GROMACS .gro file of C-alpha atoms in nm:
model
  374
    1MET     CA    1  -1.034  12.965  -1.412
    2LEU     CA    2  -1.254  13.148  -1.661
    3GLY     CA    3  -1.589  12.993  -1.751
    4ASN     CA    4  -1.611  12.745  -1.462
    5ASN     CA    5  -1.968  12.840  -1.375
    6PRO     CA    6  -2.195  12.556  -1.499
    7PHE     CA    7  -2.498  12.782  -1.536
    8LEU     CA    8  -2.420  12.942  -1.870
    9ILE     CA    9  -2.577  13.277  -1.955
   10TYR     CA   10  -2.453  13.277  -2.312
   11GLY     CA   11  -2.306  13.019  -2.546
   12TYR     CA   12  -2.299  12.642  -2.535
   13ASN     CA   13  -2.045  12.418  -2.367
   14GLY     CA   14  -2.169  12.068  -2.438
   15PRO     CA   15  -2.462  11.856  -2.315
   16GLU     CA   16  -2.327  11.838  -1.958
   17PHE     CA   17  -2.415  12.205  -1.909
   18PHE     CA   18  -2.735  12.199  -2.114
   19CYS     CA   19  -3.053  12.135  -1.919
   20ASP     CA   20  -3.306  11.882  -2.041
   21ARG     CA   21  -3.469  11.954  -2.384
   22ILE     CA   22  -3.424  11.582  -2.454
   23GLU     CA   23  -3.753  11.545  -2.638
   24GLU     CA   24  -3.711  11.871  -2.829
   25THR     CA   25  -3.357  11.774  -2.935
   26ARG     CA   26  -3.477  11.430  -3.048
   27ASN     CA   27  -3.774  11.572  -3.243
   28LEU     CA   28  -3.566  11.839  -3.413
   29ILE     CA   29  -3.295  11.594  -3.519
   30SER     CA   30  -3.558  11.348  -3.643
   31ALA     CA   31  -3.723  11.615  -3.858
   32LEU     CA   32  -3.390  11.717  -4.013
   33GLU     CA   33  -3.280  11.357  -4.074
   34ASN     CA   34  -3.609  11.289  -4.251
   35GLY     CA   35  -3.581  11.581  -4.488
   36ARG     CA   36  -3.805  11.833  -4.311
   37ASN     CA   37  -3.714  12.196  -4.252
   38VAL     CA   38  -3.826  12.329  -3.913
   39THR     CA   39  -3.979  12.653  -3.787
   40LEU     CA   40  -3.873  12.699  -3.422
   41MET     CA   41  -4.064  12.960  -3.224
   42SER     CA   42  -4.046  13.094  -2.871
   43PRO     CA   43  -3.997  13.425  -2.690
   44ARG     CA   44  -3.641  13.552  -2.673
   45ARG     CA   45  -3.421  13.406  -2.400
   46MET     CA   46  -3.625  13.086  -2.375
   47GLY     CA   47  -3.337  12.878  -2.509
   48LYS     CA   48  -3.374  12.848  -2.888
   49THR     CA   49  -3.005  12.911  -2.959
   50GLY     CA   50  -2.896  12.664  -2.692
   51LEU     CA   51  -3.128  12.401  -2.837
   52ILE     CA   52  -2.990  12.460  -3.188
   53ASN     CA   53  -2.634  12.425  -3.059
   54ASN     CA   54  -2.728  12.108  -2.873
   55VAL     CA   55  -2.877  11.965  -3.192
   56PHE     CA   56  -2.560  12.060  -3.383
   57TYR     CA   57  -2.346  11.888  -3.117
   58HIS     CA   58  -2.533  11.559  -3.147
   59VAL     CA   59  -2.560  11.573  -3.526
   60LYS     CA   60  -2.185  11.629  -3.565
   61LYS     CA   61  -2.106  11.364  -3.307
   62ASP     CA   62  -2.305  11.101  -3.498
   63ASN     CA   63  -2.236  11.236  -3.849
   64PRO     CA   64  -1.908  11.434  -3.855
   65GLU     CA   65  -1.940  11.494  -4.229
   66VAL     CA   66  -2.255  11.707  -4.183
   67LYS     CA   67  -2.179  12.082  -4.188
   68CYS     CA   68  -2.375  12.292  -3.938
   69PHE     CA   69  -2.409  12.669  -3.968
   70TYR     CA   70  -2.577  12.923  -3.741
   71LEU     CA   71  -2.647  13.286  -3.832
   72ASP     CA   72  -2.832  13.546  -3.629
   73ILE     CA   73  -2.992  13.807  -3.856
   74PHE     CA   74  -3.150  14.021  -3.582
   75SER     CA   75  -2.918  14.312  -3.662
   76THR     CA   76  -2.985  14.307  -4.037
   77ASN     CA   77  -3.195  14.580  -4.196
   78ILE     CA   78  -3.171  14.509  -4.569
   79LEU     CA   79  -3.128  14.204  -4.790
   80LYS     CA   80  -2.764  14.294  -4.855
   81ASP     CA   81  -2.692  14.259  -4.482
   82PHE     CA   82  -2.847  13.913  -4.484
   83THR     CA   83  -2.648  13.813  -4.791
   84GLN     CA   84  -2.321  13.929  -4.638
   85ILE     CA   85  -2.381  13.737  -4.314
   86LEU     CA   86  -2.479  13.423  -4.505
   87ALA     CA   87  -2.167  13.452  -4.721
   88GLN     CA   88  -1.933  13.503  -4.425
   89THR     CA   89  -2.093  13.211  -4.238
   90VAL     CA   90  -2.098  12.952  -4.515
   91LEU     CA   91  -1.848  13.033  -4.789
   92GLY     CA   92  -1.510  12.875  -4.742
   93GLN     CA   93  -1.642  12.650  -4.465
   94LEU     CA   94  -1.743  12.367  -4.697
   95ASP     CA   95  -1.385  12.303  -4.806
   96ASN     CA   96  -1.039  12.282  -4.654
   97LEU     CA   97  -0.902  12.621  -4.748
   98SER     CA   98  -0.614  12.620  -4.992
   99GLU     CA   99  -0.488  12.818  -5.290
  100LYS     CA  100  -0.659  12.567  -5.519
  101ILE     CA  101  -0.991  12.616  -5.340
  102LEU     CA  102  -0.947  12.993  -5.349
  103ASN     CA  103  -0.897  12.981  -5.725
  104ARG     CA  104  -1.205  12.764  -5.765
  105MET     CA  105  -1.411  13.002  -5.551
  106THR     CA  106  -1.283  13.301  -5.747
  107ASP     CA  107  -1.389  13.134  -6.071
  108PHE     CA  108  -1.728  13.041  -5.926
  109PHE     CA  109  -1.824  13.375  -5.771
  110LYS     CA  110  -1.873  13.692  -5.971
  111SER     CA  111  -2.036  13.889  -5.689
  112PHE     CA  112  -1.771  13.831  -5.423
  113ARG     CA  113  -1.396  13.866  -5.403
  114PRO     CA  114  -1.277  13.587  -5.170
  115VAL     CA  115  -0.940  13.626  -4.999
  116ILE     CA  116  -0.777  13.364  -4.774
  117THR     CA  117  -0.594  13.500  -4.469
  118SER     CA  118  -0.449  13.340  -4.156
  119ASP     CA  119  -0.560  13.405  -3.803
  120PRO     CA  120  -0.263  13.589  -3.643
  121LEU     CA  121  -0.287  13.388  -3.321
  122SER     CA  122  -0.379  13.036  -3.431
  123GLY     CA  123  -0.256  13.043  -3.790
  124THR     CA  124  -0.589  12.892  -3.897
  125PRO     CA  125  -0.680  12.993  -4.252
  126THR     CA  126  -0.998  13.197  -4.290
  127VAL     CA  127  -1.175  13.343  -4.590
  128SER     CA  128  -1.287  13.705  -4.610
  129LEU     CA  129  -1.536  13.819  -4.869
  130THR     CA  130  -1.605  14.153  -5.029
  131MET     CA  131  -1.925  14.199  -5.225
  132VAL     CA  132  -1.830  14.355  -5.559
  133ASN     CA  133  -2.168  14.328  -5.731
  134ASP     CA  134  -2.454  14.551  -5.623
  135THR     CA  135  -2.712  14.298  -5.744
  136VAL     CA  136  -2.797  14.121  -5.419
  137GLU     CA  137  -3.022  13.869  -5.594
  138THR     CA  138  -2.726  13.754  -5.805
  139SER     CA  139  -2.506  13.725  -5.496
  140LEU     CA  140  -2.767  13.517  -5.313
  141LYS     CA  141  -2.810  13.291  -5.615
  142GLU     CA  142  -2.436  13.231  -5.625
  143ILE     CA  143  -2.419  13.144  -5.255
  144PHE     CA  144  -2.701  12.891  -5.274
  145ALA     CA  145  -2.563  12.747  -5.598
  146TYR     CA  146  -2.224  12.704  -5.428
  147ILE     CA  147  -2.387  12.521  -5.137
  148ALA     CA  148  -2.584  12.298  -5.377
  149GLN     CA  149  -2.287  12.209  -5.600
  150SER     CA  150  -2.075  12.117  -5.295
  151GLY     CA  151  -2.301  11.814  -5.253
  152LYS     CA  152  -2.230  11.817  -4.879
  153GLU     CA  153  -2.505  11.766  -4.627
  154CYS     CA  154  -2.567  12.091  -4.443
  155ILE     CA  155  -2.791  12.227  -4.171
  156ILE     CA  156  -2.836  12.604  -4.172
  157ALA     CA  157  -3.008  12.766  -3.873
  158ILE     CA  158  -3.126  13.122  -3.932
  159ASP     CA  159  -3.215  13.290  -3.604
  160GLU     CA  160  -3.466  13.578  -3.578
  161PHE     CA  161  -3.585  13.486  -3.926
  162GLN     CA  162  -3.888  13.717  -3.898
  163GLN     CA  163  -3.644  14.004  -3.951
  164ILE     CA  164  -3.666  13.951  -4.329
  165THR     CA  165  -4.022  14.088  -4.318
  166GLU     CA  166  -3.875  14.427  -4.218
  167TYR     CA  167  -3.651  14.454  -4.523
  168PRO     CA  168  -3.749  14.732  -4.765
  169GLU     CA  169  -3.695  14.506  -5.067
  170LYS     CA  170  -4.024  14.364  -5.191
  171GLY     CA  171  -4.049  13.991  -5.246
  172THR     CA  172  -3.770  13.889  -5.008
  173GLU     CA  173  -3.967  13.591  -4.874
  174ALA     CA  174  -4.045  13.467  -5.225
  175LEU     CA  175  -3.685  13.514  -5.337
  176LEU     CA  176  -3.541  13.312  -5.048
  177ARG     CA  177  -3.804  13.043  -5.086
  178SER     CA  178  -3.724  13.010  -5.458
  179TYR     CA  179  -3.360  12.927  -5.376
  180ILE     CA  180  -3.415  12.721  -5.061
  181GLN     CA  181  -3.662  12.478  -5.216
  182PHE     CA  182  -3.398  12.359  -5.465
  183LEU     CA  183  -3.134  12.261  -5.209
  184PRO     CA  184  -3.180  11.884  -5.158
  185ASN     CA  185  -2.858  11.857  -4.955
  186VAL     CA  186  -2.952  12.131  -4.707
  187ARG     CA  187  -3.199  12.138  -4.419
  188PHE     CA  188  -3.302  12.466  -4.259
  189ILE     CA  189  -3.405  12.570  -3.909
  190PHE     CA  190  -3.596  12.898  -3.921
  191SER     CA  191  -3.592  13.031  -3.566
  192GLY     CA  192  -3.783  13.335  -3.443
  193SER     CA  193  -3.905  13.512  -3.131
  194LYS     CA  194  -4.204  13.704  -3.271
  195ARG     CA  195  -4.456  13.423  -3.283
  196HIS     CA  196  -4.735  13.605  -3.464
  197ILE     CA  197  -4.507  13.709  -3.749
  198MET     CA  198  -4.338  13.369  -3.770
  199SER     CA  199  -4.670  13.187  -3.759
  200ASP     CA  200  -4.810  13.403  -4.040
  201MET     CA  201  -4.500  13.349  -4.253
  202PHE     CA  202  -4.531  12.972  -4.242
  203SER     CA  203  -4.907  12.918  -4.195
  204LEU     CA  204  -5.088  13.163  -4.422
  205PRO     CA  205  -5.172  13.031  -4.772
  206ASN     CA  206  -5.069  13.357  -4.942
  207ARG     CA  207  -4.713  13.350  -4.804
  208PRO     CA  208  -4.421  13.187  -4.993
  209PHE     CA  209  -4.314  12.963  -4.702
  210TYR     CA  210  -4.669  12.829  -4.648
  211GLN     CA  211  -4.661  12.472  -4.511
  212SER     CA  212  -4.295  12.431  -4.607
  213THR     CA  213  -4.174  12.337  -4.257
  214GLN     CA  214  -4.252  12.142  -3.943
  215LYS     CA  215  -4.354  12.381  -3.663
  216MET     CA  216  -4.205  12.359  -3.315
  217ASN     CA  217  -4.296  12.582  -3.022
  218LEU     CA  218  -4.037  12.592  -2.747
  219SER     CA  219  -4.192  12.619  -2.402
  220SER     CA  220  -4.044  12.626  -2.053
  221ILE     CA  221  -3.801  12.363  -1.930
  222ASP     CA  222  -3.976  12.104  -1.714
  223LYS     CA  223  -3.949  12.215  -1.352
  224ASP     CA  224  -3.846  11.878  -1.210
  225ALA     CA  225  -3.577  11.828  -1.474
  226TYR     CA  226  -3.449  12.182  -1.415
  227TYR     CA  227  -3.439  12.125  -1.039
  228LYS     CA  228  -3.232  11.807  -1.076
  229PHE     CA  229  -2.994  11.992  -1.309
  230ALA     CA  230  -2.956  12.282  -1.063
  231GLN     CA  231  -2.921  12.053  -0.763
  232LEU     CA  232  -2.647  11.848  -0.931
  233HIS     CA  233  -2.428  12.141  -1.034
  234LEU     CA  234  -2.476  12.340  -0.712
  235ALA     CA  235  -2.382  12.035  -0.505
  236ALA     CA  236  -2.043  12.029  -0.678
  237LYS     CA  237  -1.968  12.353  -0.489
  238GLY     CA  238  -2.126  12.243  -0.163
  239ILE     CA  239  -2.444  12.442  -0.220
  240THR     CA  240  -2.782  12.286  -0.146
  241ILE     CA  241  -3.122  12.399  -0.270
  242THR     CA  242  -3.458  12.248  -0.176
  243ALA     CA  243  -3.736  12.179  -0.424
  244GLU     CA  244  -3.944  12.449  -0.251
  245VAL     CA  245  -3.676  12.718  -0.295
  246PHE     CA  246  -3.623  12.621  -0.658
  247ASP     CA  247  -3.999  12.634  -0.714
  248TYR     CA  248  -3.993  12.989  -0.573
  249ILE     CA  249  -3.733  13.090  -0.835
  250TYR     CA  250  -3.917  12.905  -1.112
  251GLN     CA  251  -4.253  13.070  -1.040
  252LEU     CA  252  -4.114  13.414  -0.955
  253LEU     CA  253  -3.944  13.435  -1.296
  254TYR     CA  254  -4.240  13.282  -1.482
  255GLU     CA  255  -4.047  12.971  -1.590
  256HIS     CA  256  -3.836  13.183  -1.829
  257THR     CA  257  -3.510  12.998  -1.894
  258TRP     CA  258  -3.254  13.279  -1.923
  259TYR     CA  259  -3.371  13.462  -1.611
  260ILE     CA  260  -3.370  13.143  -1.404
  261GLN     CA  261  -3.025  13.063  -1.540
  262ARG     CA  262  -2.902  13.410  -1.444
  263ILE     CA  263  -3.009  13.355  -1.083
  264LEU     CA  264  -2.856  13.007  -1.070
  265ASN     CA  265  -2.535  13.152  -1.212
  266LYS     CA  266  -2.531  13.409  -0.930
  267ILE     CA  267  -2.611  13.147  -0.664
  268PHE     CA  268  -2.314  12.943  -0.784
  269GLU     CA  269  -2.097  13.256  -0.764
  270VAL     CA  270  -2.190  13.383  -0.420
  271GLY     CA  271  -2.387  13.106  -0.248
  272SER     CA  272  -2.277  12.862   0.021
  273GLY     CA  273  -2.450  12.588   0.216
  274PRO     CA  274  -2.831  12.580   0.209
  275ILE     CA  275  -2.996  12.847  -0.006
  276THR     CA  276  -3.306  13.017   0.136
  277VAL     CA  277  -3.584  13.231  -0.012
  278ASP     CA  278  -3.424  13.533   0.155
  279ASP     CA  279  -3.100  13.453  -0.029
  280ILE     CA  280  -3.292  13.444  -0.359
  281ASN     CA  281  -3.458  13.779  -0.292
  282ALA     CA  282  -3.120  13.934  -0.208
  283ILE     CA  283  -2.967  13.794  -0.528
  284ILE     CA  284  -3.255  13.925  -0.741
  285ASP     CA  285  -3.217  14.267  -0.578
  286SER     CA  286  -2.847  14.267  -0.662
  287VAL     CA  287  -2.914  14.174  -1.025
  288VAL     CA  288  -3.181  14.444  -1.055
  289ASN     CA  289  -2.937  14.696  -0.906
  290GLU     CA  290  -2.680  14.600  -1.170
  291GLU     CA  291  -2.936  14.665  -1.445
  292GLU     CA  292  -3.100  14.973  -1.296
  293TYR     CA  293  -2.927  15.229  -1.518
  294ASN     CA  294  -3.029  15.033  -1.828
  295PHE     CA  295  -3.389  15.010  -1.706
  296GLN     CA  296  -3.396  15.384  -1.638
  297LYS     CA  297  -3.280  15.456  -1.993
  298GLN     CA  298  -3.541  15.226  -2.146
  299TYR     CA  299  -3.818  15.368  -1.931
  300ALA     CA  300  -3.722  15.729  -2.012
  301ILE     CA  301  -3.785  15.687  -2.386
  302LEU     CA  302  -4.149  15.593  -2.327
  303THR     CA  303  -4.445  15.829  -2.335
  304LYS     CA  304  -4.643  15.891  -2.019
  305ASN     CA  305  -4.922  15.656  -2.133
  306GLN     CA  306  -4.671  15.382  -2.211
  307GLN     CA  307  -4.499  15.425  -1.873
  308ASN     CA  308  -4.833  15.411  -1.691
  309LEU     CA  309  -4.936  15.090  -1.868
  310LEU     CA  310  -4.598  14.931  -1.807
  311ARG     CA  311  -4.616  15.006  -1.435
  312ALA     CA  312  -4.975  14.877  -1.419
  313VAL     CA  313  -4.884  14.544  -1.578
  314ALA     CA  314  -4.584  14.512  -1.345
  315ALA     CA  315  -4.806  14.578  -1.045
  316GLU     CA  316  -5.048  14.302  -1.146
  317THR     CA  317  -4.764  14.068  -1.260
  318SER     CA  318  -5.000  13.923  -1.525
  319VAL     CA  319  -5.306  14.081  -1.690
  320LYS     CA  320  -5.561  13.869  -1.875
  321SER     CA  321  -5.790  14.149  -1.992
  322ILE     CA  322  -5.580  14.457  -2.053
  323ASN     CA  323  -5.883  14.645  -2.188
  324GLY     CA  324  -6.096  14.544  -1.892
  325LYS     CA  325  -6.280  14.827  -1.723
  326ASP     CA  326  -6.163  14.728  -1.374
  327PHE     CA  327  -5.795  14.718  -1.474
  328ILE     CA  328  -5.810  15.051  -1.658
  329GLN     CA  329  -5.994  15.228  -1.378
  330LYS     CA  330  -5.781  15.078  -1.102
  331HIS     CA  331  -5.463  15.214  -1.259
  332GLN     CA  332  -5.621  15.533  -1.404
  333LEU     CA  333  -5.503  15.454  -1.757
  334GLY     CA  334  -5.756  15.673  -1.939
  335ALA     CA  335  -5.938  15.580  -2.258
  336ALA     CA  336  -5.920  15.224  -2.396
  337SER     CA  337  -5.792  15.363  -2.726
  338SER     CA  338  -5.492  15.514  -2.547
  339VAL     CA  339  -5.426  15.184  -2.373
  340ASN     CA  340  -5.439  15.002  -2.706
  341ARG     CA  341  -5.190  15.240  -2.867
  342ALA     CA  342  -4.953  15.206  -2.572
  343LEU     CA  343  -4.993  14.828  -2.572
  344SER     CA  344  -4.919  14.805  -2.944
  345PHE     CA  345  -4.589  14.990  -2.899
  346LEU     CA  346  -4.488  14.801  -2.585
  347THR     CA  347  -4.553  14.456  -2.734
  348GLU     CA  348  -4.391  14.541  -3.067
  349ASN     CA  349  -4.079  14.663  -2.886
  350GLU     CA  350  -4.078  14.370  -2.641
  351PHE     CA  351  -4.147  14.559  -2.321
  352ILE     CA  352  -4.464  14.352  -2.274
  353LEU     CA  353  -4.508  13.987  -2.366
  354ASP     CA  354  -4.844  13.840  -2.468
  355THR     CA  355  -4.856  13.491  -2.313
  356PRO     CA  356  -5.135  13.232  -2.272
  357ASP     CA  357  -5.149  13.339  -1.906
  358GLY     CA  358  -5.191  13.707  -1.991
  359TYR     CA  359  -4.979  14.013  -2.061
  360GLN     CA  360  -4.654  14.023  -1.863
  361ILE     CA  361  -4.341  14.238  -1.848
  362TYR     CA  362  -4.098  14.080  -2.095
  363ASP     CA  363  -3.783  14.142  -1.891
  364ARG     CA  364  -3.848  13.963  -1.562
  365PHE     CA  365  -3.590  14.173  -1.379
  366MET     CA  366  -3.733  14.495  -1.517
  367ALA     CA  367  -4.068  14.390  -1.370
  368HIS     CA  368  -3.906  14.381  -1.024
  369TRP     CA  369  -3.747  14.721  -1.084
  370LEU     CA  370  -4.082  14.868  -1.192
  371ARG     CA  371  -4.254  14.738  -0.878
  372ARG     CA  372  -3.993  14.929  -0.676
  373GLN     CA  373  -4.119  15.249  -0.840
  374ILE     CA  374  -4.482  15.195  -0.741
   0.00000   0.00000   0.00000
């Protein structure tokens, strides 16, 4: 049977297969129910999307009339891309699609040409939209006006929201803020993985979204809660794991949710009986082998200075003072200015992660691959 592994790598399959985050779910729902938009921040693969889906599940369970929408704008490069994704996500989803609704939407929108079609497999009606007006600001205004006039309670989660700061159009933040602040029936979750950019967007007085949201930082899943979750689901297949072995996984992968989940997924696939540290090391080696070609490609695009710094950080596992004389000399990294330039590129492109514990390799499996090269 497809999808019978309880340790999901992608997607959401209900609270049974969602580990912990009880307090975070409760706090996020409470903020939304009390009229507060939320800024949700954490590194990628820490579980923001899963948390949002878990919140949506519980909101819809308790209030079926609330409409929940999720859009990931990581791939967008211009405001028109954002507008198109927002339109495809929201428009036509606030009503039961019919010819009457199509006519009403056609009358309402001047920037889009909505067309209702049927899914060839399920027969479910869907709406497709073609932007016919090059004025993106007008199109955005129409979308938000449509949401407002529907009168329906909505939650819209926009993932990787910091991407709007990369758009070439000036004033994008101010434009979106001007529409969002006049939507009394809509609550927003602004989710992002680049903490410095997200923090500046919502905390600096000169930015349009200044103090407009409640801030939430998503940290690691509690180790004890994660262990109980892993123990429960592995036991269903006759696999046992001690607290000490789970702690080894948890610490080895720096408490990073997705990477831990990937290993648990593999244990469930290939494991049997008691799981040992040697089993974990063998599984990590197999995962790294699967990803080796991808790591080689990523590594090859780097300059020599960037490669040297990446290997040095991998060797140390975590570096508090990356400009420290001892670290630079030990790994023969050259001038501090060269290290700083390499570091700027590697952090911006998410090869290196700046954490409270120091600089670390962002991809935990790539860190293991890099240590093989040393």
